[in-house]
Short mmCIF file of C-alpha atoms in Angstrom, two decimals:
data_model
loop_
_atom_site.label_atom_id
_atom_site.label_comp_id
_atom_site.label_asym_id
_atom_site.label_seq_id
_atom_site.Cartn_x
_atom_site.Cartn_y
_atom_site.Cartn_z
CA MET A 283 81.28 157.24 106.44
CA ARG A 284 81.15 154.11 104.34
CA PHE A 285 84.95 154.05 103.93
CA THR A 286 85.34 154.50 107.71
CA LEU A 287 83.07 151.48 108.44
CA PHE A 288 84.94 149.45 105.84
CA ALA A 289 88.41 150.29 107.28
CA PHE A 290 87.16 149.56 110.91
CA SER A 291 85.88 146.19 109.76
CA LEU A 292 89.25 145.34 108.25
CA LEU A 293 90.95 146.43 111.45
CA PHE A 294 88.56 144.25 113.53
CA PHE A 295 89.30 141.14 111.46
CA ALA A 296 93.09 141.92 111.59
CA ILE A 297 93.23 142.14 115.34
CA SER A 298 90.80 139.33 116.15
CA GLY A 299 92.16 136.51 114.02
CA PHE A 300 93.08 133.04 115.12
CA ALA A 301 95.68 132.15 112.50
CA GLN A 302 94.91 129.08 110.33
CA SER A 303 96.00 128.95 106.76
CA SER A 304 93.08 127.20 105.08
CA ILE A 305 89.54 126.02 105.64
CA SER A 306 90.80 122.54 106.08
CA ASN A 307 93.47 121.92 108.77
CA PRO A 308 97.15 121.90 107.42
CA ASP A 309 98.40 122.04 111.04
CA GLU A 310 97.80 118.26 111.36
CA TYR A 311 100.22 117.45 108.61
CA TYR A 312 102.77 120.06 109.67
CA PHE A 313 102.97 118.88 113.31
CA ARG A 314 103.05 115.22 112.03
CA ILE A 315 106.28 116.24 110.00
CA LEU A 316 107.69 117.83 113.12
CA GLN A 317 107.13 114.58 115.04
CA ILE A 318 108.66 112.44 112.29
CA SER A 319 111.70 114.88 112.19
CA GLY A 320 112.29 114.71 115.86
CA VAL A 321 111.49 118.36 116.47
CA THR A 322 108.74 117.58 118.97
CA ASP A 323 108.10 114.72 121.35
CA ASP A 324 104.36 114.74 120.64
CA VAL A 325 102.92 111.35 121.55
CA SER A 326 99.90 111.50 119.21
CA SER A 327 99.38 108.55 116.84
CA PHE A 328 97.87 110.85 114.18
CA GLN A 329 95.41 108.04 113.39
CA LEU A 330 92.34 109.63 114.93
CA ARG A 331 91.77 113.25 113.91
CA PRO A 332 90.87 116.15 114.20
CA TYR A 333 94.18 116.63 115.99
CA ASP A 334 94.78 119.31 118.65
CA PRO A 335 98.36 120.58 118.22
CA PRO A 336 100.42 121.83 121.22
CA HIS A 337 99.88 125.49 121.77
CA GLN A 338 103.55 126.08 121.37
CA THR A 339 106.71 124.04 121.00
CA GLU A 340 110.07 125.05 122.59
CA SER A 341 112.09 123.60 119.74
CA TYR A 342 112.99 125.84 116.77
CA HIS A 343 111.00 125.05 113.62
CA PRO A 344 110.08 126.82 110.38
CA TRP A 345 106.58 128.07 111.40
CA MET A 346 107.32 128.80 114.98
CA GLN A 347 106.26 132.35 114.63
CA LEU A 348 102.70 131.20 113.82
CA TYR A 349 102.35 129.38 117.09
CA GLU A 350 103.69 131.87 119.57
CA PRO A 351 101.06 133.02 121.97
CA GLN A 352 101.32 136.75 121.05
CA ASN A 353 100.26 135.81 117.48
CA ASP A 354 97.09 134.28 118.47
CA GLY A 355 95.11 137.48 117.77
CA PHE A 356 92.57 139.10 119.87
CA GLN A 357 91.44 136.92 122.86
CA LEU A 358 89.71 137.35 126.07
CA ARG A 359 91.14 135.15 128.85
CA SER A 360 90.61 134.71 132.52
CA ARG A 361 91.31 132.17 135.07
CA TYR A 362 88.07 130.38 134.29
CA ALA A 363 87.22 131.14 130.67
CA ALA A 364 88.63 132.05 127.25
CA PHE A 365 87.15 133.43 124.00
CA GLN A 366 88.81 133.74 120.62
CA PHE A 367 87.85 134.63 117.05
CA TYR A 368 88.94 132.54 114.05
CA GLU A 369 90.69 134.40 111.30
CA PRO A 370 88.28 134.92 108.32
CA ILE A 371 89.30 132.72 105.45
CA LEU A 372 88.43 133.13 101.76
CA PHE A 373 89.02 130.20 99.50
CA GLN A 374 89.02 130.41 95.71
CA SER A 375 89.71 128.06 92.86
CA TYR A 376 89.06 127.56 89.13
CA ASN A 377 88.65 124.39 87.29
CA SER A 378 88.99 124.72 83.52
CA ALA A 379 87.67 121.30 82.48
CA LEU A 380 86.29 119.02 85.19
CA PRO A 381 85.18 119.32 88.92
CA ARG A 382 88.26 118.55 90.97
CA GLY A 383 89.17 119.04 94.72
CA ASN A 384 91.02 117.07 97.38
CA ASN A 385 90.27 116.80 101.13
CA ASP A 386 88.44 120.09 101.07
CA GLY A 387 85.56 119.26 103.35
CA ALA A 388 82.30 120.84 102.58
CA ILE A 389 83.72 122.69 99.58
CA TRP A 390 82.60 121.37 96.20
CA GLN A 391 84.84 122.55 93.37
CA GLY A 392 82.82 122.36 90.21
CA LYS A 393 83.92 123.25 86.69
CA GLY A 394 84.59 127.08 86.56
CA TYR A 395 85.06 129.44 89.42
CA ASN A 396 84.53 128.36 93.06
CA SER A 397 84.73 130.28 96.29
CA ALA A 398 84.05 129.64 100.04
CA PHE A 399 84.25 131.79 103.12
CA SER A 400 84.65 130.75 106.69
CA THR A 401 84.91 132.47 110.12
CA GLY A 402 83.73 132.06 113.62
CA PHE A 403 84.84 131.91 117.12
CA LYS A 404 85.76 129.41 119.91
CA GLY A 405 85.36 129.57 123.66
CA SER A 406 85.81 127.55 126.82
CA ALA A 407 84.75 127.67 130.44
CA GLY A 408 86.13 124.93 132.57
CA PRO A 409 85.42 121.60 130.86
CA LEU A 410 82.85 123.21 128.31
CA HIS A 411 84.27 123.94 124.94
CA ILE A 412 82.37 125.51 122.06
CA GLN A 413 83.44 126.36 118.56
CA PHE A 414 81.30 127.79 115.77
CA ARG A 415 82.91 127.86 112.39
CA PRO A 416 80.40 127.68 109.49
CA VAL A 417 81.34 127.69 105.86
CA ILE A 418 79.35 129.35 102.97
CA GLY A 419 80.30 128.95 99.31
CA MET A 420 79.37 129.15 95.63
CA ALA A 421 80.36 127.14 92.61
CA GLN A 422 79.89 128.47 89.03
CA ASN A 423 79.05 124.85 88.09
CA LEU A 424 79.61 125.03 84.35
CA SER A 425 78.51 122.16 82.16
CA TYR A 426 80.72 119.39 81.01
CA GLU A 427 80.34 115.88 79.62
CA LEU A 428 78.97 113.50 82.27
CA SER A 429 79.72 109.75 82.53
CA PRO A 430 78.64 107.77 79.54
CA TYR A 431 77.39 104.81 81.60
CA LEU A 432 73.69 104.25 81.93
CA ILE A 433 71.90 105.69 84.96
CA PRO A 434 71.80 102.77 87.41
CA GLN A 435 68.89 101.49 89.45
CA ILE A 436 69.08 102.44 93.12
CA ARG A 437 67.79 100.04 95.76
CA THR A 438 65.48 101.78 98.15
CA SER A 439 62.67 100.91 100.54
CA GLU A 440 60.25 101.54 97.60
CA GLY A 441 62.11 99.02 95.41
CA ARG A 442 64.61 99.90 92.67
CA VAL A 443 64.33 103.34 91.10
CA PRO A 444 66.52 105.13 88.58
CA GLY A 445 68.99 107.60 90.05
CA SER A 446 69.47 111.28 89.16
CA GLU A 447 71.25 112.05 85.87
CA TYR A 448 73.83 113.96 87.85
CA MET A 449 74.78 111.07 90.20
CA TYR A 450 78.01 109.20 90.04
CA ARG A 451 77.86 106.20 87.98
CA ASP A 452 79.99 103.36 86.60
CA PHE A 453 79.53 99.83 85.42
CA ARG A 454 79.44 98.26 88.85
CA GLY A 455 76.88 100.35 90.73
CA SER A 456 76.54 103.79 92.27
CA ILE A 457 77.28 105.91 95.37
CA ASP A 458 75.94 109.28 96.41
CA TYR A 459 78.95 111.14 94.94
CA VAL A 460 77.51 113.79 92.68
CA GLN A 461 79.07 114.50 89.34
CA ARG A 462 77.30 117.90 89.06
CA TYR A 463 75.01 119.80 91.35
CA GLY A 464 72.30 120.67 88.93
CA ASP A 465 72.58 122.70 85.83
CA SER A 466 73.12 126.18 87.23
CA THR A 467 75.19 128.09 89.76
CA TYR A 468 75.41 126.24 93.11
CA THR A 469 75.35 127.88 96.41
CA TRP A 470 75.71 126.12 99.82
CA PHE A 471 75.97 126.49 103.56
CA ASP A 472 77.52 124.15 106.00
CA LEU A 473 78.00 124.22 109.87
CA GLY A 474 81.68 123.36 109.18
CA GLU A 475 83.97 122.72 112.18
CA SER A 476 81.36 123.41 114.83
CA SER A 477 80.84 121.56 118.04
CA VAL A 478 79.77 121.63 121.72
CA GLU A 479 81.82 119.43 123.95
CA LEU A 480 82.88 118.50 127.43
CA ARG A 481 86.51 117.70 128.05
CA TYR A 482 88.11 116.21 131.13
CA ALA A 483 91.23 114.10 131.73
CA GLY A 484 91.66 113.40 128.07
CA ILE A 485 88.07 112.27 127.49
CA ARG A 486 85.69 114.14 125.16
CA LEU A 487 81.92 114.11 125.01
CA ALA A 488 80.63 116.11 122.03
CA LEU A 489 77.75 116.97 119.79
CA SER A 490 79.63 117.91 116.63
CA ASN A 491 79.58 118.63 112.93
CA GLN A 492 83.37 118.38 112.71
CA MET A 493 85.10 116.24 109.99
CA ILE A 494 86.69 113.06 111.18
CA TRP A 495 89.78 111.25 109.90
CA SER A 496 90.60 107.63 110.84
CA GLY A 497 93.69 105.69 110.03
CA PRO A 498 97.32 106.69 109.27
CA GLY A 499 96.83 107.87 105.69
CA ILE A 500 97.91 111.42 104.71
CA ASN A 501 96.01 111.71 101.36
CA THR A 502 93.34 109.06 101.52
CA SER A 503 91.43 107.29 104.35
CA LEU A 504 89.57 103.92 103.95
CA HIS A 505 86.95 105.05 106.42
CA PHE A 506 86.47 108.63 107.53
CA GLY A 507 88.28 111.42 105.82
CA TYR A 508 88.17 115.09 104.76
CA SER A 509 87.02 114.55 101.24
CA GLY A 510 83.49 115.55 102.18
CA PRO A 511 81.73 117.70 104.84
CA GLY A 512 81.35 116.64 108.43
CA PHE A 513 78.08 115.18 109.58
CA ARG A 514 76.15 115.69 112.73
CA HIS A 515 77.19 113.18 115.35
CA ALA A 516 77.68 112.27 118.94
CA TYR A 517 81.26 111.52 119.96
CA VAL A 518 82.50 109.79 123.09
CA GLY A 519 86.21 109.26 123.15
CA THR A 520 89.66 110.84 123.60
CA TYR A 521 90.91 114.15 122.40
CA LYS A 522 94.52 113.23 123.25
CA PRO A 523 96.27 109.94 124.03
CA ILE A 524 95.47 108.52 127.45
CA GLU A 525 98.85 107.54 129.02
CA THR A 526 98.87 104.40 131.25
CA VAL A 527 101.68 102.04 132.50
CA VAL A 528 100.98 99.57 129.66
CA GLY A 529 100.96 102.26 126.92
CA ASN A 530 98.83 105.01 125.41
CA PHE A 531 95.23 104.55 124.30
CA GLU A 532 92.95 106.49 121.95
CA PHE A 533 89.45 105.47 121.10
CA ALA A 534 86.09 106.86 119.89
CA TYR A 535 82.50 105.73 119.57
CA ILE A 536 80.63 107.76 116.96
CA PHE A 537 76.97 107.78 116.29
CA GLY A 538 75.74 110.15 113.59
CA LYS A 539 73.34 110.88 110.79
CA THR A 540 74.22 111.24 107.10
CA THR A 541 71.65 112.75 104.70
CA GLU A 542 71.12 112.10 100.99
CA SER A 543 72.06 114.79 98.51
CA ASP A 544 69.45 116.37 96.19
CA TYR A 545 71.00 114.58 93.24
CA PHE A 546 70.99 110.89 94.03
CA THR A 547 67.38 109.44 94.07
CA PRO A 548 64.29 111.31 92.95
CA GLY A 549 62.47 112.78 95.85
CA ARG A 550 65.20 111.73 98.31
CA LEU A 551 63.86 108.23 98.78
CA ILE A 552 66.75 107.18 101.04
CA ASP A 553 66.95 110.43 102.96
CA SER A 554 69.17 109.56 105.81
CA GLN A 555 71.34 106.76 107.29
CA SER A 556 72.84 106.16 110.73
CA VAL A 557 76.54 105.70 111.29
CA ASN A 558 77.86 103.52 114.22
CA SER A 559 81.62 103.38 114.53
CA LEU A 560 84.02 102.13 117.05
CA ILE A 561 87.69 103.17 116.76
CA PHE A 562 90.57 101.96 118.96
CA ILE A 563 94.21 102.71 118.83
CA TYR A 564 97.16 101.46 121.05
CA THR A 565 100.76 102.53 121.47
CA PRO A 566 102.82 100.16 123.58
CA TRP A 567 104.71 101.27 126.75
CA PHE A 568 108.10 100.33 125.39
CA THR A 569 107.95 102.77 122.38
CA ASP A 570 105.89 105.77 121.38
CA ARG A 571 107.04 105.43 117.73
CA PHE A 572 104.69 102.47 116.86
CA SER A 573 100.93 102.29 117.08
CA ILE A 574 98.29 99.96 115.88
CA GLY A 575 94.52 100.40 115.67
CA GLY A 576 91.28 99.26 114.12
CA ILE A 577 87.88 100.57 113.24
CA ARG A 578 84.49 99.01 112.63
CA SER A 579 81.51 100.85 111.25
CA TYR A 580 77.91 99.93 110.54
CA PHE A 581 75.52 101.92 108.28
CA HIS A 582 71.78 101.35 108.65
CA PRO A 583 68.55 103.20 107.89
CA PHE A 584 68.31 105.83 110.56
CA PRO A 585 66.54 104.47 113.60
CA ASP A 586 62.99 105.51 114.53
CA SER A 587 63.33 104.75 118.20
CA PHE A 588 65.94 104.26 120.86
CA ALA A 589 65.25 100.55 120.96
CA GLU A 590 66.01 100.35 117.23
CA TYR A 591 69.23 102.36 117.92
CA LYS A 592 70.31 99.77 120.51
CA VAL A 593 69.82 97.01 118.07
CA GLN A 594 72.06 98.86 115.54
CA ALA A 595 74.74 99.75 118.09
CA LYS A 596 74.94 96.19 119.51
CA LYS A 597 76.11 94.94 116.03
CA LEU A 598 79.54 96.59 116.62
CA PHE A 599 80.25 93.78 119.11
CA GLU A 600 78.84 90.91 117.11
CA PRO A 601 81.13 88.37 115.27
CA GLY A 602 82.55 89.32 111.75
CA LEU A 603 81.37 86.18 110.12
CA ARG A 604 77.77 85.77 108.87
CA GLU A 605 77.84 82.02 109.75
CA ALA A 606 77.93 83.00 113.41
CA LEU A 607 74.90 85.37 113.03
CA THR A 608 71.55 83.60 113.29
CA THR A 609 68.02 84.44 114.10
CA GLU A 610 66.20 83.25 117.22
CA GLU A 611 65.15 80.17 115.16
CA GLY A 612 68.74 79.37 114.36
CA GLU A 613 68.49 80.39 110.68
CA PRO A 614 71.47 82.29 109.05
CA ARG A 615 71.05 86.03 109.19
CA GLY A 616 72.73 87.00 105.94
CA PHE A 617 70.28 89.52 104.55
CA ASP A 618 70.31 92.37 107.15
CA PRO A 619 69.74 95.89 105.71
CA ASP A 620 73.06 97.05 106.89
CA ASN A 621 76.55 97.64 105.58
CA GLN A 622 79.72 96.80 107.60
CA LEU A 623 83.12 98.25 107.02
CA ALA A 624 86.16 97.29 109.11
CA SER A 625 89.91 97.96 108.91
CA VAL A 626 93.12 97.60 110.83
CA PHE A 627 96.04 99.94 110.54
CA PHE A 628 99.58 100.75 111.91
CA ARG A 629 102.17 103.55 111.80
CA TYR A 630 105.90 103.54 112.66
CA TYR A 631 108.29 106.40 112.56
CA VAL A 632 112.03 106.84 113.35
CA PRO A 633 112.73 110.52 114.26
CA ASP A 634 116.56 109.88 114.18
CA TYR A 635 116.24 109.36 110.41
CA GLY A 636 113.12 111.49 109.64
CA PHE A 637 111.37 108.36 108.27
CA GLU A 638 107.85 106.99 108.56
CA VAL A 639 105.96 104.01 107.27
CA TYR A 640 102.24 103.24 107.60
CA GLY A 641 99.48 100.96 106.32
CA GLU A 642 95.87 100.15 106.54
CA TYR A 643 93.87 97.07 105.41
CA GLY A 644 90.07 97.09 105.15
CA ARG A 645 87.13 94.97 104.18
CA ASN A 646 83.58 95.85 103.12
CA ASP A 647 80.77 93.63 104.39
CA HIS A 648 81.12 90.16 105.96
CA ASN A 649 82.56 86.86 104.95
CA GLY A 650 80.34 83.76 105.48
CA ASN A 651 82.98 81.77 107.45
CA TRP A 652 86.76 81.28 107.88
CA ARG A 653 86.95 79.22 104.75
CA ASP A 654 85.35 82.10 102.81
CA PHE A 655 87.79 84.45 104.45
CA ARG A 656 90.84 82.37 103.51
CA ALA A 657 89.59 81.56 99.92
CA GLN A 658 88.72 85.18 98.97
CA PRO A 659 91.18 87.44 100.66
CA ASN A 660 90.72 90.09 97.94
CA HIS A 661 86.88 90.11 98.07
CA HIS A 662 85.72 93.67 98.83
CA ARG A 663 89.14 94.57 100.27
CA ALA A 664 91.15 97.82 100.19
CA TYR A 665 94.54 98.80 101.46
CA THR A 666 96.82 101.77 101.82
CA LEU A 667 100.68 101.76 102.10
CA GLY A 668 102.76 104.85 102.56
CA VAL A 669 106.20 106.26 103.53
CA THR A 670 107.36 109.70 104.44
CA LYS A 671 110.93 111.03 104.46
CA THR A 672 111.93 114.37 105.87
CA ALA A 673 115.22 116.28 105.73
CA PHE A 674 116.43 119.57 107.27
CA LEU A 675 117.48 122.24 104.81
CA PRO A 676 119.54 125.46 105.39
CA LYS A 677 117.83 128.60 106.74
CA ASN A 678 115.51 126.59 109.14
CA ARG A 679 113.58 124.76 106.46
CA LEU A 680 112.18 121.25 106.28
CA LEU A 681 111.68 119.10 103.24
CA SER A 682 108.97 116.35 103.23
CA VAL A 683 108.53 113.64 100.55
CA ASN A 684 105.60 111.43 100.86
CA PHE A 685 104.55 108.41 98.75
CA GLU A 686 101.16 106.73 99.27
CA MET A 687 99.54 103.96 97.34
CA ASN A 688 95.82 103.16 97.63
CA GLN A 689 94.14 100.07 96.20
CA LEU A 690 90.33 99.56 96.38
#
């Protein structure tokens, strides 16, 4: 009886899977390579993700079998609604010396054995789209030598307090980027790529826990990226480029809440922060191969009221120089409890040659005035430069070589 139930469960998962090859989304990079290589005429800028790939492409390409409709596994579909299971995915890794992972979302790969499991479903009915794809995981979390720097003092509403011994630390300060999650085996649960949203005419209104990627980088982003889990947020923006006579537009306004880890301040004195972000991307009408964009984000203590939220959101439209920011009495407003990040970026590709170049330049916090901006161009700045070259190989194969440089 037990064997029969086990075999049935395997059969169920086999026939109901929606194919995806890892817990993060490699489809984004694959379809980007197809665009660079001229295989598809996709108009996405790939600078605001998650990305929804076309359900199928007519052109011949290496993974074409994966995207044929008959390979989408078990699905219920009618004229008005659709339902589909995600393929169960088991992730495993082993780090022999240090915690190490890359763009793996909610997964934390400590020293030793690590595993994660994810499955779920997605459904739609008219403009309503729902997906539920949680992730559960475990890290053996073996001990190793932590950073030799002293534990820094963390600035909180209660004053400066020493951080946790497991927190990230260096000689300049600290961020909530944990070196080790305690001193024993670590288990966790995350809502993963789950969301409830309304879609119509290219516009998306969502309550979501999905990861976000901004900018053209493939391996690293200066703002939002996949190196950590998604956070709960409201999203108003596009899910595909909006085509107009003057070009294509993509945009997003994001308001969310990030929470402190258990290993940053004692007693979680910071607890939570708000995120207000505005992203805008433009592709001119005369070419779909070049796109430019920008993002501005503010981080504040999470608001206690709607009135406080409005004050925070309004800052997205204020000048970027502190000299222009004054109180009602005309005094400079240079000590607000916020943090601003802003960047501009571009991407250009030539499908005839399978070539792509991209870059992003960002700043942290404000300059005082234009003189300060000109005199200290490297102050709190970061940039990314990258190129990609693709080539067709025999037997319907594609070779992609990418170089990316990040300086922070």
